[in-house]
XYZ file of N, CA and C in Angstrom:
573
model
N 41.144 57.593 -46.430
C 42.406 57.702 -47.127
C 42.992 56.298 -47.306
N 43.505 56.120 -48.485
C 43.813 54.459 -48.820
C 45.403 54.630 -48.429
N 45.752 53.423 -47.672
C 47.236 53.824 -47.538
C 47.958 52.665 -48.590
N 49.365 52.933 -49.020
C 49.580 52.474 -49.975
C 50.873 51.006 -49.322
N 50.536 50.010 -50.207
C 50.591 48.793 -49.794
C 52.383 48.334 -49.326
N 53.086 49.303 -49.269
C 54.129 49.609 -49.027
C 54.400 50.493 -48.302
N 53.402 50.638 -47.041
C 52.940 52.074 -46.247
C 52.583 51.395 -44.958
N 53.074 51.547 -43.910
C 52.775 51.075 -42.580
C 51.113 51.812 -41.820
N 50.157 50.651 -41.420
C 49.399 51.452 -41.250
C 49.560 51.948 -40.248
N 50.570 51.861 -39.391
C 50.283 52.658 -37.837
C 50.833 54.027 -37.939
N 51.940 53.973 -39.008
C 53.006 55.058 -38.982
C 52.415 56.001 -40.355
N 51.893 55.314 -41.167
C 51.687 55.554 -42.621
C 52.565 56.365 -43.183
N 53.686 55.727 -42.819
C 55.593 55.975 -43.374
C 55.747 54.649 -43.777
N 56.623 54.546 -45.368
C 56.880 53.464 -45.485
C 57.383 52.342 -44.623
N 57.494 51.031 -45.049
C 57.071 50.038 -44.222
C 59.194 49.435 -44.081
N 59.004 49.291 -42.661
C 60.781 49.305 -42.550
C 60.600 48.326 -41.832
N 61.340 46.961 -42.313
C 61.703 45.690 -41.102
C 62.144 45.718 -39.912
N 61.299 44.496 -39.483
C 60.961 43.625 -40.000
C 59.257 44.149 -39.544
N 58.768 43.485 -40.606
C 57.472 44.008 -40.953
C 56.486 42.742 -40.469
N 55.158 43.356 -39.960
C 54.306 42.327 -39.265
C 52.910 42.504 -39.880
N 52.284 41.716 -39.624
C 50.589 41.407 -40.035
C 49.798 41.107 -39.037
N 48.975 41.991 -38.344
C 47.923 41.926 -37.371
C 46.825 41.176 -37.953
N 45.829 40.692 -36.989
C 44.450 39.630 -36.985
C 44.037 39.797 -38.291
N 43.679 41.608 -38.147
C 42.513 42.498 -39.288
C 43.217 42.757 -40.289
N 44.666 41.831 -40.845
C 45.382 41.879 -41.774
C 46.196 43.168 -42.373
N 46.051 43.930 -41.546
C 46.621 45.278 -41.725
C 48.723 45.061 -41.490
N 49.157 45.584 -42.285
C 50.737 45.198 -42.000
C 51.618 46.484 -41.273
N 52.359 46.242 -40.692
C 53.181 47.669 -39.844
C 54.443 47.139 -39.516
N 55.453 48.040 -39.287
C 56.742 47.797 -39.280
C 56.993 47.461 -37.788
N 58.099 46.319 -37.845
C 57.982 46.104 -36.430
C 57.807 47.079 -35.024
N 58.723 48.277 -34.847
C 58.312 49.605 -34.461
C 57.280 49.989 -33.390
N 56.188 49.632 -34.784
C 55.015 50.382 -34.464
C 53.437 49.301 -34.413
N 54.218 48.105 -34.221
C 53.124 47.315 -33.560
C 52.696 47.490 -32.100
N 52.959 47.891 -31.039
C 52.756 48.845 -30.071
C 51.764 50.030 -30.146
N 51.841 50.947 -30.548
C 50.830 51.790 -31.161
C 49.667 51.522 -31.906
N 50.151 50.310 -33.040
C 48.890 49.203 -33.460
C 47.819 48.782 -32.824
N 48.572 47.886 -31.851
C 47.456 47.402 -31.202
C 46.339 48.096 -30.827
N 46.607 48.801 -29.805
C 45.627 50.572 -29.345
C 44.427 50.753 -30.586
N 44.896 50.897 -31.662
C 44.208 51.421 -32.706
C 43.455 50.296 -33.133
N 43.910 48.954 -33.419
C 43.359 47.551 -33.768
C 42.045 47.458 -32.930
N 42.315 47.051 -31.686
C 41.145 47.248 -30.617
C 40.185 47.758 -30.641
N 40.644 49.173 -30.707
C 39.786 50.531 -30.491
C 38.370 50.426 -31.694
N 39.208 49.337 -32.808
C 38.309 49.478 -34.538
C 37.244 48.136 -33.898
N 37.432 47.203 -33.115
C 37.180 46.032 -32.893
C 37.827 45.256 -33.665
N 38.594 45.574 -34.370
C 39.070 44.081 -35.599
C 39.854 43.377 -34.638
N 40.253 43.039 -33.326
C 41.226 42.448 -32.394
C 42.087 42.736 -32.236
N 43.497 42.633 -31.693
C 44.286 42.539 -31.284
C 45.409 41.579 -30.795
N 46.649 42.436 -30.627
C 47.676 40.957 -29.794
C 48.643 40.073 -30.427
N 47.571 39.654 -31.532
C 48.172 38.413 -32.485
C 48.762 39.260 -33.734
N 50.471 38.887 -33.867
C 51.537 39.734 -35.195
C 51.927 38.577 -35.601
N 51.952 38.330 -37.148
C 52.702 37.049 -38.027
C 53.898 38.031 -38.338
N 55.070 37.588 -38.636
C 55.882 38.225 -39.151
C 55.839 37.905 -40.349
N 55.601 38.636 -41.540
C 55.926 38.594 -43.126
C 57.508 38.671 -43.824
N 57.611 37.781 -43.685
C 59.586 37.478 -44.389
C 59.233 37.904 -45.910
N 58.518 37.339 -46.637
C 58.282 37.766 -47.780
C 57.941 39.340 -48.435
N 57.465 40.227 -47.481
C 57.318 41.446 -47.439
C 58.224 42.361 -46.766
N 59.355 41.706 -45.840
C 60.751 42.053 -45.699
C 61.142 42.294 -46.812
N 61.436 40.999 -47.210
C 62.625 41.161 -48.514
C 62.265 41.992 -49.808
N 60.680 41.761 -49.695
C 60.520 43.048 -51.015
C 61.212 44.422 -50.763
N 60.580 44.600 -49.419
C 60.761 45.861 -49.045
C 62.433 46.334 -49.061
N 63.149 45.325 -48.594
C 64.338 45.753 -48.334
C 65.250 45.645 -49.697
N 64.692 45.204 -50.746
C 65.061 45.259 -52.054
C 64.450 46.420 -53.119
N 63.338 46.679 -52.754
C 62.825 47.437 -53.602
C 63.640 49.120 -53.500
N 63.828 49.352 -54.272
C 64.962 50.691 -54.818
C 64.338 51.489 -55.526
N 64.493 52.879 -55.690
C 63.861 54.217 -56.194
C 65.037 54.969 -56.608
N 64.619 55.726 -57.742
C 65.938 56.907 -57.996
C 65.468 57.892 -56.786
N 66.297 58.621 -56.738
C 66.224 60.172 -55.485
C 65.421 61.049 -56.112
N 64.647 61.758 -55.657
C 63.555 62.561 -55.941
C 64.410 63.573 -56.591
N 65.704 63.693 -56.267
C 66.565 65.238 -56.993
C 67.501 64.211 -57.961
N 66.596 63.250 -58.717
C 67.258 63.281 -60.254
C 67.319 64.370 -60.755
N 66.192 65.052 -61.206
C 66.433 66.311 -62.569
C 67.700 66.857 -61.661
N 68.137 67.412 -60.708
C 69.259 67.952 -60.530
C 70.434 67.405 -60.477
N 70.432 66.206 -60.679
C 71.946 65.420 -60.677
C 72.376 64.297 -59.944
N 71.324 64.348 -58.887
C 71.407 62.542 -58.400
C 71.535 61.491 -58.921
N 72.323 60.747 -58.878
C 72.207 59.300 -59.592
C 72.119 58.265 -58.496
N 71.551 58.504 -57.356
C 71.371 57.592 -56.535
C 70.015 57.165 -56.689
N 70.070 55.764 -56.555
C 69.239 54.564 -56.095
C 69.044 53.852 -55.110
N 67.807 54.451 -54.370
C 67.989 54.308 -52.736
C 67.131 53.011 -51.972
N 67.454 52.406 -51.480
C 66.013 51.539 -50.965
C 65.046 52.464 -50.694
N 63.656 51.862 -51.228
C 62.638 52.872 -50.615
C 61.949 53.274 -49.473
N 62.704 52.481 -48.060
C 61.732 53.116 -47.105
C 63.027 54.099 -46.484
N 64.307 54.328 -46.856
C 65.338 54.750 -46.908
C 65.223 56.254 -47.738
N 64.441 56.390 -48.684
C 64.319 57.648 -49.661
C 64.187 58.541 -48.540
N 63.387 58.767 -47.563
C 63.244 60.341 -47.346
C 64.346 60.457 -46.500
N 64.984 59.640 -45.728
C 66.239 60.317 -45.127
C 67.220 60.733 -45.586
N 67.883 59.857 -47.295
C 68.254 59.993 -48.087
C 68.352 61.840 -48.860
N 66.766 61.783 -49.194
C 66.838 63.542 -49.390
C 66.999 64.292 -48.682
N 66.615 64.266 -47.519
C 67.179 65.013 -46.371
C 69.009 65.336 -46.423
N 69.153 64.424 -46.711
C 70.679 64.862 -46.685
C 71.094 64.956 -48.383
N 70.587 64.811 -49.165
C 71.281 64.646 -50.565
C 71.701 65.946 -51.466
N 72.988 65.927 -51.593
C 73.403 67.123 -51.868
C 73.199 67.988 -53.271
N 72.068 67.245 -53.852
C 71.926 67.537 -55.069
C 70.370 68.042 -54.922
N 70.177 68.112 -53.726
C 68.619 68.978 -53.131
C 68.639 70.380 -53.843
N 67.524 71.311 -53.953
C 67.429 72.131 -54.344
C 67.200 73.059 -53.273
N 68.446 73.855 -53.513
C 68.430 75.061 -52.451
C 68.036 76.328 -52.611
N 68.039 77.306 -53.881
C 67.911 78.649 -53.818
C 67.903 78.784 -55.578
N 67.223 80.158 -55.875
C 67.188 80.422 -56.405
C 69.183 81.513 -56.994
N 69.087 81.377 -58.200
C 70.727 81.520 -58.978
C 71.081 82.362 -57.972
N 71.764 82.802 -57.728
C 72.130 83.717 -56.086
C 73.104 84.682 -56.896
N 73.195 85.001 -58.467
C 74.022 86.068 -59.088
C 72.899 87.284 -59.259
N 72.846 88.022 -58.308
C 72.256 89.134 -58.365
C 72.148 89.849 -59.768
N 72.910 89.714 -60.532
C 73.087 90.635 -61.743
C 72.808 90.137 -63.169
N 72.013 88.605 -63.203
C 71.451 87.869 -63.846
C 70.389 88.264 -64.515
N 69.659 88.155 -63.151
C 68.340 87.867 -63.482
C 67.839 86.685 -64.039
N 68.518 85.620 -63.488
C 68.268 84.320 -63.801
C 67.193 83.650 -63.259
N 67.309 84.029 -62.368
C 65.861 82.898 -61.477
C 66.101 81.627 -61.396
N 66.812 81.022 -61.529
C 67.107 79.655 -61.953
C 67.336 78.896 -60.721
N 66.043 78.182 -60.083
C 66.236 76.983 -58.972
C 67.250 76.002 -59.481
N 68.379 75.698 -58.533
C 69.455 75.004 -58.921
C 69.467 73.940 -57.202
N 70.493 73.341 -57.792
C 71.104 72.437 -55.972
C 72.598 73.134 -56.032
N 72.889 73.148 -54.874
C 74.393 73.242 -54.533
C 75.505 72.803 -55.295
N 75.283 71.065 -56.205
C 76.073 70.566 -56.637
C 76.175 70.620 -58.232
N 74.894 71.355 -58.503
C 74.735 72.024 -60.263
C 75.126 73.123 -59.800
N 75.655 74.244 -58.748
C 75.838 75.650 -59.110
C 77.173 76.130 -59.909
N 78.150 75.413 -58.928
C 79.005 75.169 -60.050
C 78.968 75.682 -61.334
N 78.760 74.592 -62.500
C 78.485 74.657 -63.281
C 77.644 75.644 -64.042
N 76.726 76.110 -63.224
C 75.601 77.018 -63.969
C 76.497 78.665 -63.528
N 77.540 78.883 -62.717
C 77.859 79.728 -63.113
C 78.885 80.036 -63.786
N 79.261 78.976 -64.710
C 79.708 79.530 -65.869
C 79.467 79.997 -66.520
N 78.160 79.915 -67.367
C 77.502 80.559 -67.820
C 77.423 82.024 -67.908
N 77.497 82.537 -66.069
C 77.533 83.545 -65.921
C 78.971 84.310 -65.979
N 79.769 83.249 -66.044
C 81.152 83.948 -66.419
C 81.749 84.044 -65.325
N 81.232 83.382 -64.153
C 82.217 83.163 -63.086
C 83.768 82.277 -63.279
N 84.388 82.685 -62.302
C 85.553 82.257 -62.814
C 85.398 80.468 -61.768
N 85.695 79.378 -62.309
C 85.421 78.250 -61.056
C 86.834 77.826 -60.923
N 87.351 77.856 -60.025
C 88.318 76.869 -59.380
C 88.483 75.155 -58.538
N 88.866 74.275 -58.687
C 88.832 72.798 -57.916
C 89.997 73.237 -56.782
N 89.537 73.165 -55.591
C 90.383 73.172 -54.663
C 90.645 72.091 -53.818
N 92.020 71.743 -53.370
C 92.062 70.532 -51.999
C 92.050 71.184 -51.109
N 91.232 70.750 -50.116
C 91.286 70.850 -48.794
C 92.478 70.634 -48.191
N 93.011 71.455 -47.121
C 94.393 71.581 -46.378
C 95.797 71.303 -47.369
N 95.156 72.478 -48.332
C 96.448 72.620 -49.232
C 96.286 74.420 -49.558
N 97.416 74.674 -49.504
C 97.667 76.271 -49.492
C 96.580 76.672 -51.485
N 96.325 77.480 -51.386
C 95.815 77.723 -52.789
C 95.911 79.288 -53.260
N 96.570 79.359 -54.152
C 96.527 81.059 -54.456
C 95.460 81.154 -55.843
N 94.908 82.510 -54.695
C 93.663 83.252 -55.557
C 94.076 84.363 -55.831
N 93.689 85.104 -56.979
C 94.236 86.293 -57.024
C 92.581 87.429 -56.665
N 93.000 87.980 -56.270
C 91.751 89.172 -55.370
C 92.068 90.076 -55.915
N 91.721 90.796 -57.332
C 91.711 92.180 -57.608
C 91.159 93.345 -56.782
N 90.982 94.358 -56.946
C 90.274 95.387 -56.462
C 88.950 95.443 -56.333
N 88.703 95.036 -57.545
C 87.095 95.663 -58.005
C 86.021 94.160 -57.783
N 85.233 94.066 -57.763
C 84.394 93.333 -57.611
C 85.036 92.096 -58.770
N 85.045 91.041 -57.868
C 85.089 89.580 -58.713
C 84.475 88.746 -57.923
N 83.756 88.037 -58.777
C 82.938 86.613 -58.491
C 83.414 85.634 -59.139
N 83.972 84.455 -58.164
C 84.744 83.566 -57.805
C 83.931 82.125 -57.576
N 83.822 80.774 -57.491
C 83.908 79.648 -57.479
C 84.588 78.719 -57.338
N 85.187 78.539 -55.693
C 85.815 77.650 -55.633
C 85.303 76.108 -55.456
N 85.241 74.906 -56.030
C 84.947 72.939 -55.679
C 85.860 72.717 -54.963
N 84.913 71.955 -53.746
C 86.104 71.085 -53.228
C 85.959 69.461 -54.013
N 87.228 69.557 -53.926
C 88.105 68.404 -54.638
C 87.426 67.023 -54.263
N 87.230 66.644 -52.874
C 87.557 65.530 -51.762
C 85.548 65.526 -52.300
N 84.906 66.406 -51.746
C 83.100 66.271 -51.966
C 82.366 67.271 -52.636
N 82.922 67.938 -53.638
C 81.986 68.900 -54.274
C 81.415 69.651 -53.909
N 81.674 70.436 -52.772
C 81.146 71.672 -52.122
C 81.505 72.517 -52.639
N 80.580 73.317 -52.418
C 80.651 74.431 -53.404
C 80.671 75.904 -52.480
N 81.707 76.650 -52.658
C 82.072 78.578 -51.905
C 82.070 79.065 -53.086
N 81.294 80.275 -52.615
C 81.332 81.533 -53.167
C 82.318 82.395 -52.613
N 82.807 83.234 -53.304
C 83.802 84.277 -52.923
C 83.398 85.360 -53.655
N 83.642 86.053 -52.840
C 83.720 88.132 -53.502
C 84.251 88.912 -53.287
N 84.567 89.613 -53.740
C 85.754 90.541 -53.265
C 85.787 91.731 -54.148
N 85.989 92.690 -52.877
C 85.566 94.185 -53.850
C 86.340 95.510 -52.902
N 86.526 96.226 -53.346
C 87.945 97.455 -53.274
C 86.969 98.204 -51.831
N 87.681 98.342 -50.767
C 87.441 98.626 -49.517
C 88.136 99.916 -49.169
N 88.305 101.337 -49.732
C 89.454 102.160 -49.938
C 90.297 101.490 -49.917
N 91.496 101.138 -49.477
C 92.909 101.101 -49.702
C 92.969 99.427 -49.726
N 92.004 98.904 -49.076
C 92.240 97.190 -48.843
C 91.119 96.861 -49.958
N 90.865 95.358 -49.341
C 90.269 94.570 -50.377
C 89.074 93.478 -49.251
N 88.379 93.949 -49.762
C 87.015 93.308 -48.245
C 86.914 92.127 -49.572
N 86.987 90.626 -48.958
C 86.826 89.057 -49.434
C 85.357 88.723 -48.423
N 84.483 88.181 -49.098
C 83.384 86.860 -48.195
C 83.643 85.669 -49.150
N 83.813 84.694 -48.205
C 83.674 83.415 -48.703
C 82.360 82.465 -48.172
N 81.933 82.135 -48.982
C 80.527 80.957 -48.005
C 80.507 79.793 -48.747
N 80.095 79.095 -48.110
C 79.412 77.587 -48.210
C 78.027 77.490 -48.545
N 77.929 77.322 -50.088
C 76.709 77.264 -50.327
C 76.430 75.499 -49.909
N 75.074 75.074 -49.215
C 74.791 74.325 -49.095
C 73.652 74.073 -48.579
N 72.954 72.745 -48.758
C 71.145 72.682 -48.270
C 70.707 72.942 -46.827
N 69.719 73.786 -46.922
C 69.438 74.572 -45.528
C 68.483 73.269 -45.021
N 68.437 73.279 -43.469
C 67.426 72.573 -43.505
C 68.306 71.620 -42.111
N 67.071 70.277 -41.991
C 67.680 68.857 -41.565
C 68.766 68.484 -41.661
N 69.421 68.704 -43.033
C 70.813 68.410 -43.558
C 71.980 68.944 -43.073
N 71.744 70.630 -42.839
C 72.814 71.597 -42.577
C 73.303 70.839 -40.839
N 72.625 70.397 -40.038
C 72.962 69.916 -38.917
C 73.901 69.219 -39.001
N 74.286 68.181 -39.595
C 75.289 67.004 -40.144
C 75.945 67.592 -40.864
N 75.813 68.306 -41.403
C 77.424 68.979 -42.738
C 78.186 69.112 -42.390
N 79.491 68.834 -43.066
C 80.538 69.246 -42.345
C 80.711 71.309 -42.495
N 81.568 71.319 -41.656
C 82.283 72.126 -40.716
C 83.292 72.499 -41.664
N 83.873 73.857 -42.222
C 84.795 74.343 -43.251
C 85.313 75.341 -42.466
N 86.354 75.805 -42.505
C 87.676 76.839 -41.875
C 88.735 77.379 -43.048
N 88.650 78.866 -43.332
C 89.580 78.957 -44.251
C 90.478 80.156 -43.389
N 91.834 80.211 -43.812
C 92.197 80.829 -43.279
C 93.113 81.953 -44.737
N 93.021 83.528 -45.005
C 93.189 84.174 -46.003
C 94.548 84.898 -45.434
């Protein structure tokens, strides 16, 4: 397997400073010259001896990529040994398929296009601030709702549908499942 010249060989994860060059000319991020060696040896090409490459720093730490979730709305430009943590958290990841049951859309979207795509469906969308009172009106009968937050573009669903005499509401937080959901913030509404 050829690893690619912007690819650490010990880690074969891109190459993150400060970056070094063993005997057998192989390059690895500082890191994982430790683990190197072991493997250097083991090939016979030697061991021990790391040049540090300044010149392959600065590429590295300059060189920039769009986010893999352009088509969905990213406009970030990330350093590249920075990209995959980047998607891990980027809120314009692709989470689920259109989640309007009554579509039949199918439509893989991110959190931060849903919004938008359910207009289409004739949802009603609202921009809300956070820790500011907001009146919704909750009919009886089934309504599908869209509230944005204002402050980061998060995106709730709401529903609400005639319970005999009351009115049963869910609200959720649509957002990327995963690595990401660990770090998200934390939402509280009170109805």
């Amino acid at each position: 397997m050829a690893i690619s010249p912007l690819h650490c060989h010990a880690c074969v994860l891109p190459l993150k400073p400060p970056i070094f060059k063993c005997e057998a000319g192989h390059v690895v991020c500082g890191a994982c010259r430790g683990s190197h060696v072991q493997v250097c040896a083991n090939a016979g090409a030697g061991a021990g001896t790391y040049v540090h490459c300044a010149e392959l720093d600065r590429i590295v730490h300059d060189a920039r990529v769009p986010c893999a979730y352009e088509k969905y709305g990213c406009t970030s430009w990330v350093v590249y040994y920075e990209a995959l943590g980047h998607q891990r958290s980027c809120r314009f990841a692709p989470c689920c398929l259109c989640p309007d049951p009554g579509s039949g859309c199918g439509r893989f979207t991110s959190p931060a296009s849903l919004a938008e795509h359910f207009i289409h469906h004739g949802w009603h969308v609202t921009e809300v601030d956070y820790a500011k009172p907001c009146k919704l009106a909750v009919p009886g009968h089934q309504v599908k709702q869209v509230q944005v937050g204002k402050a980061d573009g998060c995106v709730f669903l709401m529903l609400s549908c005639a319970l005999g005499a009351a009115t049963a509401v869910s609200l959720v937080c649509v957002r990327v499942c995963g690595a990401a959901a660990a770090g998200a913030p934390q939402y509280t509404c009170k109805l």
